[in-house]
Amino acid sequence: MKKIQYIIILAFIGLTSCNKVIDLYPESNLNTGTFYSNDAEVKTGLTACYNGLQLPMFREWQLTELRSDNTYMGVPGSTNSFNRELSDLDWFVPATSIDAIYQFWLNTYFNIRNCNILLQKLGVNYDLASGSISLSNIDISITDVNRKQYAGEALFIRAYHYFNLVRLFGGAFLVYTPISPLDAKTTNRSSLADTYKFIEADLTAASTYMSNKTFSQIVPADKGRATSWAAKALLGKVYLTQNKKASAISQLDDVRLNSGYGLQSTYANVFSTGNEVNNEVLFTVRYKAGGLGLGSSFGNDFAPLASSGIVITGTVRNWNTPTSSIDSFYTAADARKAVNVGRFLPSPTVTSLYVKKFTSPVTIDLDGESDWPVIRYADVLLMLAEAQGNTATSVGYISQIRTRAGLGAISGAFATVAEFEKELTDQRRSEFAFENHRWFDLLRYGTTLTTINPVQILKDHFEYEYVSHYATYVAPVPTLLQLKGYVTTDKLLLPIPQREIDLNTQFVIAQNPGY
């Protein structure tokens, strides 16, 4: 049973985008000046940080999976403004004012502020010069163990948000303590190096503060909360993204050897709504159906048109549709295909593909149960293989993933680096399809692997899908040459939301190149 509670935060304001200051609160409302006086109130504030993961996740697939070769907006004949924005993201031509980008930005910084308020109350400080986290004295009645656990969880969530921001936008606006709207407008973007240093500091402290109980030792009430192992796994990915392979191996191997996490016996078990927060899932964004306001809309969002009452009850939107290349990517023996790619036949001559892994039955429209995994043990194994390169040990990790999928093990190392890297990237694409990994993987491959060119993969994607999909758009119909030309190194980053630039009266925020 899911333990995330539903609360409404009324008084957390002050994002960089705000141009109003609400400085009066009705006495009946909670505010940060009078709250956080004991353990229970701190835990309630932490629940808000967990709940705050849901809104950014609603947009994350639009900025990641949709821009990869895994999916596209599935209604090319639509002139609906929301669908057109999704297509612009898919084509690499998003306007700087596009709502999907702004809402992701807004909701992410909103939850960073939730975390910052909680961390301030717990006496957590970040020193920019040294890049380290420290604790100061506080007046809250709370045990040291709980204080560090709650702080570690908030640090993990904050680091996760900033890791997404730096990969999507480049150097971030580092806000690590609650600040006023005016102060926010005087805070400029930090460098990539400083942003990553900050993320590393958060995750290093989080891994120290939080429980390092093995999976079997975690009580049911605490499952779904961040742990030291989740922080180490995410830190390993942060290091790998920066090509710090030795540091990544140290973190990831610790998880492999000591965490008690492992692979589920079958791929389908990982995503079963009756088997959530299982021993493969180190961290997940949680959803709870039942009319609580905590359900997931993804099953409805991804279901194909005309499939209401067949694929899923209620609304069907076809927003995030598997490409023909991902469908054909799986071999007949691969057990992952049936879990990931659904097939709906609206007529005897038409087959509509859809993302199946988040399509659990719903009784209330847009109110699904499926969680969204962020870090899985399978990811730990494949990241270790990526960091270690073409060795027999790395091939062994890949073989574990292949064997569960029904493909069988590989013996020995590959003859060439190119063969190893192709198998590694193929397995990552198959294993994590539609979980928002593919885009970030492509970005990382350009740094960590020697034979993979992300820009060329995306250009090839447009060529592969052009006749069956992109050429069927209503006006404007892009040419293949145009689509391939839109994919440039500059466009691998998203634009800073134009509203942030327009509302800042203190200095001119630099827009990312190419926008």
Short mmCIF file of C-alpha atoms in Angstrom, two decimals:
data_model
loop_
_atom_site.label_atom_id
_atom_site.label_comp_id
_atom_site.label_asym_id
_atom_site.label_seq_id
_atom_site.Cartn_x
_atom_site.Cartn_y
_atom_site.Cartn_z
CA MET A 1 0.00 0.00 0.00
CA LYS A 2 1.31 3.40 -0.89
CA LYS A 3 2.24 5.65 2.01
CA ILE A 4 2.64 8.99 0.26
CA GLN A 5 0.09 11.31 1.82
CA TYR A 6 -1.88 14.04 0.09
CA ILE A 7 -1.40 17.57 1.34
CA ILE A 8 -1.80 21.01 -0.16
CA ILE A 9 0.96 23.54 0.39
CA LEU A 10 -0.55 27.03 0.48
CA ALA A 11 2.30 29.32 1.34
CA PHE A 12 5.38 28.28 -0.63
CA ILE A 13 6.09 31.16 -3.02
CA GLY A 14 9.04 33.07 -4.46
CA LEU A 15 10.05 31.31 -7.67
CA THR A 16 12.32 33.18 -10.07
CA SER A 17 9.35 33.64 -12.38
CA CYS A 18 7.11 35.37 -9.84
CA ASN A 19 6.50 39.09 -10.14
CA LYS A 20 4.19 39.41 -7.15
CA VAL A 21 4.91 39.01 -3.46
CA ILE A 22 2.14 37.65 -1.27
CA ASP A 23 3.11 38.77 2.20
CA LEU A 24 -0.14 38.31 4.11
CA TYR A 25 -1.57 34.90 5.04
CA PRO A 26 -4.98 34.20 6.56
CA GLU A 27 -4.50 33.06 10.13
CA SER A 28 -6.16 29.76 9.28
CA ASN A 29 -3.40 28.89 6.77
CA LEU A 30 -0.10 27.25 7.60
CA ASN A 31 3.07 29.17 6.84
CA THR A 32 6.75 28.46 7.13
CA GLY A 33 7.23 30.87 10.01
CA THR A 34 5.08 28.83 12.39
CA PHE A 35 5.35 25.34 10.93
CA TYR A 36 8.19 22.77 11.27
CA SER A 37 8.28 22.82 15.05
CA ASN A 38 8.39 19.06 15.60
CA ASP A 39 9.08 15.72 13.94
CA ALA A 40 5.53 15.23 12.61
CA GLU A 41 5.46 18.66 10.96
CA VAL A 42 8.87 18.14 9.37
CA LYS A 43 7.69 14.80 7.99
CA THR A 44 4.59 16.49 6.57
CA GLY A 45 6.80 19.04 4.83
CA LEU A 46 8.90 16.21 3.43
CA THR A 47 5.74 14.59 2.07
CA ALA A 48 5.15 17.80 0.12
CA CYS A 49 8.58 17.38 -1.47
CA TYR A 50 7.66 13.87 -2.58
CA ASN A 51 4.29 15.00 -3.90
CA GLY A 52 6.08 17.80 -5.73
CA LEU A 53 7.80 15.22 -7.97
CA GLN A 54 4.57 14.47 -9.80
CA LEU A 55 4.02 17.68 -11.78
CA PRO A 56 7.53 17.82 -13.27
CA MET A 57 7.19 14.16 -14.25
CA PHE A 58 4.06 14.97 -16.23
CA ARG A 59 6.28 17.17 -18.43
CA GLU A 60 9.53 15.22 -18.28
CA TRP A 61 8.60 12.73 -21.00
CA GLN A 62 7.73 15.65 -23.29
CA LEU A 63 11.25 17.05 -22.95
CA THR A 64 13.08 13.71 -23.09
CA GLU A 65 11.41 10.62 -24.54
CA LEU A 66 9.54 12.62 -27.18
CA ARG A 67 12.79 14.17 -28.44
CA SER A 68 14.49 10.79 -28.72
CA ASP A 69 14.05 8.07 -31.34
CA ASN A 70 11.67 6.16 -29.07
CA THR A 71 8.44 8.15 -29.46
CA TYR A 72 6.68 10.91 -31.33
CA MET A 73 3.40 12.81 -31.01
CA GLY A 74 0.95 10.30 -32.41
CA VAL A 75 -1.63 12.55 -34.07
CA PRO A 76 0.18 14.22 -37.01
CA GLY A 77 -3.10 15.43 -38.46
CA SER A 78 -3.96 17.46 -35.35
CA THR A 79 -3.97 21.25 -35.29
CA ASN A 80 -4.57 21.34 -31.52
CA SER A 81 -2.14 23.83 -29.94
CA PHE A 82 -0.96 21.36 -27.28
CA ASN A 83 -0.28 18.70 -29.90
CA ARG A 84 1.54 21.23 -32.05
CA GLU A 85 3.82 22.11 -29.12
CA LEU A 86 4.62 18.43 -28.66
CA SER A 87 5.46 18.20 -32.35
CA ASP A 88 7.71 21.26 -32.10
CA LEU A 89 9.62 19.55 -29.31
CA ASP A 90 9.87 16.38 -31.36
CA TRP A 91 11.11 18.33 -34.43
CA PHE A 92 13.72 20.29 -32.41
CA VAL A 93 12.05 23.62 -33.14
CA PRO A 94 10.48 24.60 -29.78
CA ALA A 95 9.71 28.27 -29.27
CA THR A 96 11.35 29.87 -26.25
CA SER A 97 7.83 30.55 -24.94
CA ILE A 98 6.57 26.97 -25.27
CA ASP A 99 4.36 26.07 -22.33
CA ALA A 100 5.68 22.53 -21.81
CA ILE A 101 9.16 23.87 -21.09
CA TYR A 102 7.93 26.68 -18.87
CA GLN A 103 5.65 24.42 -16.82
CA PHE A 104 8.43 21.88 -16.26
CA TRP A 105 10.75 24.71 -15.20
CA LEU A 106 8.15 26.29 -12.92
CA ASN A 107 7.10 23.06 -11.23
CA THR A 108 10.69 21.92 -10.78
CA TYR A 109 11.79 25.15 -9.12
CA PHE A 110 8.63 25.16 -7.04
CA ASN A 111 9.57 21.79 -5.57
CA ILE A 112 13.18 22.87 -5.14
CA ARG A 113 11.78 25.65 -2.99
CA ASN A 114 9.77 23.08 -0.98
CA CYS A 115 13.03 21.22 -0.36
CA ASN A 116 14.96 24.40 0.46
CA ILE A 117 12.43 25.46 3.09
CA LEU A 118 12.58 22.08 4.75
CA LEU A 119 16.38 21.95 4.60
CA GLN A 120 16.66 25.43 6.08
CA LYS A 121 14.47 24.39 9.02
CA LEU A 122 16.67 21.32 9.51
CA GLY A 123 19.79 23.50 9.62
CA VAL A 124 21.28 22.21 6.35
CA ASN A 125 23.75 24.62 4.74
CA TYR A 126 25.62 24.60 1.44
CA ASP A 127 28.99 26.33 1.14
CA LEU A 128 29.51 27.45 -2.44
CA ALA A 129 33.27 27.89 -2.10
CA SER A 130 34.03 24.44 -0.74
CA GLY A 131 31.10 22.68 -2.34
CA SER A 132 30.12 20.98 0.91
CA ILE A 133 27.01 20.42 3.02
CA SER A 134 27.02 21.06 6.77
CA LEU A 135 24.54 21.05 9.65
CA SER A 136 23.94 23.87 12.12
CA ASN A 137 22.07 23.88 15.43
CA ILE A 138 18.27 23.91 15.31
CA ASP A 139 15.45 24.29 17.84
CA ILE A 140 13.16 21.59 16.44
CA SER A 141 12.38 18.69 18.76
CA ILE A 142 13.66 15.84 16.61
CA THR A 143 16.16 13.01 16.99
CA ASP A 144 19.49 13.29 15.19
CA VAL A 145 18.75 10.12 13.22
CA ASN A 146 15.42 11.43 11.94
CA ARG A 147 16.83 14.88 11.27
CA LYS A 148 19.53 13.44 9.04
CA GLN A 149 17.16 10.99 7.35
CA TYR A 150 14.65 13.72 6.45
CA ALA A 151 17.43 16.05 5.36
CA GLY A 152 18.96 13.32 3.21
CA GLU A 153 15.65 12.65 1.49
CA ALA A 154 15.13 16.34 0.72
CA LEU A 155 18.72 16.65 -0.53
CA PHE A 156 18.16 13.66 -2.81
CA ILE A 157 15.00 15.16 -4.30
CA ARG A 158 16.69 18.54 -4.78
CA ALA A 159 19.68 16.91 -6.47
CA TYR A 160 17.41 14.90 -8.76
CA HIS A 161 15.70 18.10 -9.88
CA TYR A 162 18.96 19.93 -10.52
CA PHE A 163 20.38 16.94 -12.38
CA ASN A 164 17.45 17.11 -14.77
CA LEU A 165 17.78 20.88 -15.11
CA VAL A 166 21.50 20.81 -15.92
CA ARG A 167 21.08 18.08 -18.52
CA LEU A 168 18.13 19.80 -20.19
CA PHE A 169 19.15 23.46 -19.97
CA GLY A 170 22.86 23.62 -19.09
CA GLY A 171 24.17 25.66 -16.15
CA ALA A 172 21.32 26.18 -13.69
CA PHE A 173 20.15 28.98 -11.43
CA LEU A 174 21.42 27.54 -8.15
CA VAL A 175 18.96 28.35 -5.41
CA TYR A 176 19.79 26.41 -2.27
CA THR A 177 18.05 28.46 0.40
CA PRO A 178 14.64 30.18 0.43
CA ILE A 179 14.98 33.59 -1.20
CA SER A 180 12.68 36.46 -2.05
CA PRO A 181 11.47 37.16 -5.61
CA LEU A 182 13.79 40.19 -5.74
CA ASP A 183 16.80 38.14 -4.65
CA ALA A 184 15.86 35.53 -7.22
CA LYS A 185 16.09 38.15 -9.94
CA THR A 186 19.67 38.92 -8.96
CA THR A 187 20.72 35.27 -9.13
CA ASN A 188 22.38 34.45 -12.45
CA ARG A 189 23.05 31.09 -14.03
CA SER A 190 25.89 29.05 -12.58
CA SER A 191 28.47 27.27 -14.68
CA LEU A 192 28.14 23.60 -15.54
CA ALA A 193 31.02 22.84 -13.19
CA ASP A 194 29.41 24.65 -10.23
CA THR A 195 26.03 23.08 -10.94
CA TYR A 196 27.49 19.58 -10.95
CA LYS A 197 29.55 20.34 -7.84
CA PHE A 198 26.34 21.31 -6.08
CA ILE A 199 24.54 18.14 -7.19
CA GLU A 200 27.46 16.00 -6.07
CA ALA A 201 27.49 17.70 -2.66
CA ASP A 202 23.77 17.09 -2.16
CA LEU A 203 23.99 13.42 -3.10
CA THR A 204 27.18 12.79 -1.13
CA ALA A 205 25.58 14.22 2.01
CA ALA A 206 22.31 12.41 1.30
CA SER A 207 24.07 9.06 0.99
CA THR A 208 25.72 9.70 4.37
CA TYR A 209 22.65 10.99 6.19
CA MET A 210 20.08 8.45 5.01
CA SER A 211 19.54 4.86 6.06
CA ASN A 212 21.77 2.27 4.46
CA LYS A 213 19.56 -0.65 5.41
CA THR A 214 19.48 -3.37 2.79
CA PHE A 215 16.26 -3.79 0.84
CA SER A 216 15.05 -6.69 2.99
CA GLN A 217 15.53 -4.59 6.15
CA ILE A 218 13.31 -1.73 4.99
CA VAL A 219 9.94 -1.81 6.73
CA PRO A 220 6.87 -1.57 4.48
CA ALA A 221 5.98 1.91 5.74
CA ASP A 222 9.33 3.26 4.52
CA LYS A 223 9.36 1.65 1.09
CA GLY A 224 9.22 4.30 -1.62
CA ARG A 225 11.29 6.76 0.37
CA ALA A 226 14.79 7.66 -0.77
CA THR A 227 17.66 5.72 0.78
CA SER A 228 21.42 5.92 0.87
CA TRP A 229 21.46 3.38 -1.99
CA ALA A 230 19.25 5.54 -4.19
CA ALA A 231 21.56 8.50 -3.56
CA LYS A 232 24.64 6.44 -4.46
CA ALA A 233 23.04 5.11 -7.62
CA LEU A 234 22.04 8.60 -8.73
CA LEU A 235 25.48 9.95 -7.79
CA GLY A 236 27.01 7.21 -9.93
CA LYS A 237 24.96 8.45 -12.88
CA VAL A 238 25.99 12.05 -12.15
CA TYR A 239 29.65 11.00 -12.23
CA LEU A 240 29.19 8.92 -15.37
CA THR A 241 27.48 11.84 -17.12
CA GLN A 242 30.62 13.89 -16.48
CA ASN A 243 32.82 11.01 -17.68
CA LYS A 244 34.19 10.49 -14.15
CA LYS A 245 34.13 6.76 -14.64
CA ALA A 246 36.28 5.71 -11.68
CA SER A 247 34.08 7.68 -9.27
CA ALA A 248 30.96 6.25 -10.90
CA ILE A 249 32.24 2.68 -10.51
CA SER A 250 32.93 3.24 -6.81
CA GLN A 251 29.33 4.34 -6.11
CA LEU A 252 27.62 1.84 -8.38
CA ASP A 253 29.64 -1.15 -7.22
CA ASP A 254 28.79 -0.30 -3.62
CA VAL A 255 25.10 -0.51 -4.58
CA ARG A 256 25.65 -3.78 -6.44
CA LEU A 257 27.55 -5.45 -3.61
CA ASN A 258 25.88 -4.13 -0.47
CA SER A 259 22.38 -2.77 -1.09
CA GLY A 260 20.39 -5.99 -1.23
CA TYR A 261 18.66 -4.79 -4.40
CA GLY A 262 18.61 -7.00 -7.49
CA LEU A 263 16.76 -7.90 -10.66
CA GLN A 264 13.18 -9.11 -10.53
CA SER A 265 12.67 -12.59 -11.94
CA THR A 266 10.69 -11.26 -14.89
CA TYR A 267 10.63 -7.89 -16.62
CA ALA A 268 6.84 -7.62 -16.26
CA ASN A 269 7.13 -7.95 -12.47
CA VAL A 270 9.06 -4.67 -12.27
CA PHE A 271 6.04 -2.64 -13.44
CA SER A 272 3.17 -4.60 -11.93
CA THR A 273 0.91 -2.36 -9.84
CA GLY A 274 0.64 -5.27 -7.40
CA ASN A 275 4.42 -5.36 -6.94
CA GLU A 276 5.47 -1.73 -6.58
CA VAL A 277 8.67 -0.57 -4.83
CA ASN A 278 10.07 -4.04 -5.36
CA ASN A 279 13.74 -4.94 -4.92
CA GLU A 280 14.68 -3.69 -8.38
CA VAL A 281 13.35 -0.16 -7.88
CA LEU A 282 15.79 2.03 -5.97
CA PHE A 283 13.64 5.13 -6.45
CA THR A 284 10.35 5.88 -8.15
CA VAL A 285 7.85 8.73 -8.43
CA ARG A 286 4.78 7.33 -6.76
CA TYR A 287 1.13 7.54 -7.80
CA LYS A 288 -2.01 6.42 -6.01
CA ALA A 289 -5.37 5.87 -7.71
CA GLY A 290 -8.69 6.27 -5.91
CA GLY A 291 -9.77 9.88 -6.36
CA LEU A 292 -7.14 11.27 -3.97
CA GLY A 293 -5.57 13.68 -6.44
CA LEU A 294 -2.46 11.48 -6.52
CA GLY A 295 -3.25 9.29 -9.52
CA SER A 296 -1.28 9.07 -12.76
CA SER A 297 -2.68 10.27 -16.08
CA PHE A 298 -0.03 8.54 -18.20
CA GLY A 299 -2.15 5.54 -19.20
CA ASN A 300 -4.79 7.89 -20.61
CA ASP A 301 -2.24 10.30 -22.05
CA PHE A 302 -0.46 7.58 -24.01
CA ALA A 303 -3.44 5.44 -25.10
CA PRO A 304 -4.24 5.52 -28.84
CA LEU A 305 -7.24 7.33 -30.28
CA ALA A 306 -10.50 5.36 -30.48
CA SER A 307 -9.28 2.95 -27.78
CA SER A 308 -11.38 4.24 -24.87
CA GLY A 309 -13.00 1.33 -23.09
CA ILE A 310 -10.65 -1.11 -24.83
CA VAL A 311 -7.10 -0.11 -23.93
CA ILE A 312 -8.14 2.04 -20.98
CA THR A 313 -11.25 3.63 -19.51
CA GLY A 314 -11.92 7.30 -20.21
CA THR A 315 -9.82 9.86 -22.06
CA VAL A 316 -7.36 8.75 -24.75
CA ARG A 317 -4.80 11.24 -26.12
CA ASN A 318 -2.08 9.43 -28.11
CA TRP A 319 0.52 11.99 -27.05
CA ASN A 320 3.56 9.75 -26.62
CA THR A 321 3.51 7.07 -29.31
CA PRO A 322 6.19 4.40 -29.89
CA THR A 323 8.08 4.86 -33.15
CA SER A 324 8.13 2.10 -35.73
CA SER A 325 11.87 1.80 -35.09
CA ILE A 326 11.46 0.93 -31.39
CA ASP A 327 8.71 -1.53 -32.30
CA SER A 328 10.96 -3.30 -34.82
CA PHE A 329 13.98 -2.97 -32.52
CA TYR A 330 12.84 -5.84 -30.33
CA THR A 331 13.38 -9.39 -31.54
CA ALA A 332 10.56 -11.92 -31.29
CA ALA A 333 12.28 -13.58 -28.33
CA ASP A 334 12.56 -10.38 -26.28
CA ALA A 335 10.08 -10.50 -23.38
CA ARG A 336 10.33 -6.72 -22.92
CA LYS A 337 8.43 -5.91 -26.11
CA ALA A 338 5.08 -7.21 -24.84
CA VAL A 339 5.44 -5.16 -21.66
CA ASN A 340 6.56 -1.95 -23.34
CA VAL A 341 4.75 -1.75 -26.68
CA GLY A 342 0.99 -2.23 -26.91
CA ARG A 343 -0.86 -2.89 -30.17
CA PHE A 344 -4.41 -1.64 -30.77
CA LEU A 345 -6.27 -2.54 -33.96
CA PRO A 346 -8.93 0.13 -34.67
CA SER A 347 -9.61 -1.62 -37.99
CA PRO A 348 -8.45 -4.81 -39.74
CA THR A 349 -5.89 -2.84 -41.75
CA VAL A 350 -4.60 -0.41 -39.10
CA THR A 351 -2.41 -1.05 -36.05
CA SER A 352 -1.89 1.69 -33.48
CA LEU A 353 1.11 1.33 -31.19
CA TYR A 354 1.03 2.68 -27.66
CA VAL A 355 3.20 2.82 -24.54
CA LYS A 356 1.90 -0.09 -22.51
CA LYS A 357 4.06 -0.22 -19.38
CA PHE A 358 2.19 2.66 -17.67
CA THR A 359 -1.28 1.57 -18.80
CA SER A 360 -2.87 0.06 -15.72
CA PRO A 361 -6.68 -0.22 -15.41
CA VAL A 362 -8.43 2.92 -14.15
CA THR A 363 -11.88 3.41 -12.67
CA ILE A 364 -11.61 7.22 -12.59
CA ASP A 365 -10.48 9.13 -15.67
CA LEU A 366 -6.80 10.20 -15.55
CA ASP A 367 -6.35 8.43 -12.19
CA GLY A 368 -3.93 5.55 -12.70
CA GLU A 369 -1.91 3.55 -10.21
CA SER A 370 1.37 2.99 -12.09
CA ASP A 371 4.51 4.45 -10.53
CA TRP A 372 7.28 5.92 -12.69
CA PRO A 373 10.66 4.34 -11.89
CA VAL A 374 13.59 6.77 -11.77
CA ILE A 375 16.44 4.40 -10.84
CA ARG A 376 16.39 0.63 -11.21
CA TYR A 377 18.97 -2.00 -10.34
CA ALA A 378 19.14 -2.86 -14.06
CA ASP A 379 20.35 0.70 -14.61
CA VAL A 380 23.09 0.18 -12.01
CA LEU A 381 24.36 -2.90 -13.85
CA LEU A 382 24.36 -1.28 -17.28
CA MET A 383 25.99 1.90 -15.97
CA LEU A 384 28.73 -0.24 -14.45
CA ALA A 385 29.25 -1.89 -17.82
CA GLU A 386 29.41 1.53 -19.50
CA ALA A 387 31.90 2.86 -16.96
CA GLN A 388 34.15 -0.23 -17.07
CA GLY A 389 34.15 -0.64 -20.85
CA ASN A 390 34.65 -3.78 -22.89
CA THR A 391 35.62 -6.31 -20.23
CA ALA A 392 34.36 -9.77 -19.39
CA THR A 393 32.84 -8.35 -16.19
CA SER A 394 30.92 -5.72 -18.14
CA VAL A 395 29.67 -8.33 -20.58
CA GLY A 396 28.50 -10.33 -17.57
CA TYR A 397 26.37 -7.42 -16.39
CA ILE A 398 24.86 -7.03 -19.85
CA SER A 399 24.24 -10.78 -19.96
CA GLN A 400 22.16 -10.59 -16.78
CA ILE A 401 19.86 -8.10 -18.49
CA ARG A 402 19.72 -10.15 -21.70
CA THR A 403 19.02 -13.41 -19.87
CA ARG A 404 16.02 -12.01 -18.03
CA ALA A 405 14.69 -10.69 -21.34
CA GLY A 406 14.93 -14.17 -22.82
CA LEU A 407 17.84 -13.41 -25.13
CA GLY A 408 20.54 -15.47 -23.45
CA ALA A 409 23.98 -14.62 -22.12
CA ILE A 410 27.06 -13.51 -24.05
CA SER A 411 30.32 -15.32 -23.44
CA GLY A 412 33.57 -13.40 -23.13
CA ALA A 413 34.36 -9.87 -24.23
CA PHE A 414 33.48 -8.39 -27.60
CA ALA A 415 36.11 -8.37 -30.35
CA THR A 416 35.89 -4.58 -30.77
CA VAL A 417 34.85 -1.58 -28.72
CA ALA A 418 32.25 -0.73 -31.36
CA GLU A 419 30.55 -4.12 -30.95
CA PHE A 420 30.51 -3.74 -27.16
CA GLU A 421 29.11 -0.22 -27.28
CA LYS A 422 26.40 -1.22 -29.75
CA GLU A 423 25.24 -4.08 -27.54
CA LEU A 424 25.35 -1.86 -24.43
CA THR A 425 23.33 0.94 -26.02
CA ASP A 426 20.90 -1.52 -27.61
CA GLN A 427 20.22 -3.12 -24.25
CA ARG A 428 19.72 0.23 -22.57
CA ARG A 429 17.23 1.27 -25.24
CA SER A 430 15.31 -2.00 -24.95
CA GLU A 431 15.41 -2.16 -21.15
CA PHE A 432 14.43 1.43 -20.36
CA ALA A 433 12.09 2.20 -23.26
CA PHE A 434 9.63 4.99 -22.36
CA GLU A 435 11.14 5.58 -18.88
CA ASN A 436 12.78 8.89 -19.93
CA HIS A 437 16.26 7.39 -20.10
CA ARG A 438 16.88 7.33 -23.84
CA TRP A 439 17.33 11.09 -24.30
CA PHE A 440 19.72 11.45 -21.38
CA ASP A 441 21.55 8.33 -22.53
CA LEU A 442 22.09 9.81 -25.98
CA LEU A 443 23.51 12.99 -24.46
CA ARG A 444 25.85 10.99 -22.23
CA TYR A 445 27.05 8.66 -24.97
CA GLY A 446 28.60 11.62 -26.75
CA THR A 447 30.94 11.96 -23.75
CA THR A 448 31.44 8.44 -22.43
CA LEU A 449 31.45 6.26 -25.56
CA THR A 450 33.77 6.45 -28.55
CA THR A 451 31.61 5.13 -31.39
CA ILE A 452 28.17 6.64 -30.72
CA ASN A 453 27.14 9.96 -32.31
CA PRO A 454 23.87 11.23 -30.74
CA VAL A 455 23.21 13.85 -33.41
CA GLN A 456 23.58 11.26 -36.17
CA ILE A 457 21.26 8.84 -34.37
CA LEU A 458 18.57 11.53 -34.24
CA LYS A 459 19.06 12.46 -37.91
CA ASP A 460 18.76 8.77 -38.82
CA HIS A 461 15.59 8.58 -36.73
CA PHE A 462 13.91 11.24 -38.87
CA GLU A 463 14.97 9.45 -42.03
CA TYR A 464 13.66 6.10 -40.79
CA GLU A 465 10.28 7.49 -39.70
CA TYR A 466 9.77 10.10 -42.41
CA VAL A 467 7.51 8.34 -44.91
CA SER A 468 5.33 6.56 -42.32
CA HIS A 469 4.93 9.49 -39.93
CA TYR A 470 6.47 12.90 -40.52
CA ALA A 471 5.39 13.16 -44.15
CA THR A 472 1.76 12.65 -43.01
CA TYR A 473 1.60 15.92 -41.07
CA VAL A 474 -0.92 18.55 -42.11
CA ALA A 475 0.53 21.96 -42.98
CA PRO A 476 3.26 22.68 -42.35
CA VAL A 477 4.63 19.44 -43.75
CA PRO A 478 8.38 19.32 -43.07
CA THR A 479 10.78 17.97 -45.64
CA LEU A 480 13.21 15.30 -44.56
CA LEU A 481 16.08 17.69 -45.23
CA GLN A 482 14.49 20.27 -42.91
CA LEU A 483 13.96 17.78 -40.11
CA LYS A 484 17.52 16.50 -40.26
CA GLY A 485 18.79 20.07 -40.40
CA TYR A 486 16.93 21.01 -37.21
CA VAL A 487 19.08 18.55 -35.21
CA THR A 488 22.21 20.44 -34.20
CA THR A 489 24.49 20.30 -31.19
CA ASP A 490 22.97 23.57 -29.94
CA LYS A 491 19.48 22.10 -30.01
CA LEU A 492 20.45 19.30 -27.65
CA LEU A 493 19.78 21.86 -24.92
CA LEU A 494 16.36 23.40 -24.43
CA PRO A 495 15.85 27.17 -24.33
CA ILE A 496 15.63 29.03 -21.06
CA PRO A 497 11.91 29.92 -20.75
CA GLN A 498 11.39 33.33 -22.31
CA ARG A 499 9.27 34.46 -19.39
CA GLU A 500 12.30 34.17 -17.10
CA ILE A 501 14.26 36.48 -19.37
CA ASP A 502 11.43 38.96 -19.91
CA LEU A 503 10.51 39.34 -16.23
CA ASN A 504 14.02 39.89 -14.95
CA THR A 505 14.59 43.62 -14.52
CA GLN A 506 17.99 43.28 -12.84
CA PHE A 507 20.13 41.89 -15.67
CA VAL A 508 19.82 40.15 -19.02
CA ILE A 509 19.74 36.37 -18.69
CA ALA A 510 21.77 34.72 -21.43
CA GLN A 511 19.67 32.49 -23.69
CA ASN A 512 21.11 29.17 -24.79
CA PRO A 513 22.79 29.25 -28.23
CA GLY A 514 20.54 28.46 -31.17
CA TYR A 515 17.41 30.12 -29.75
#
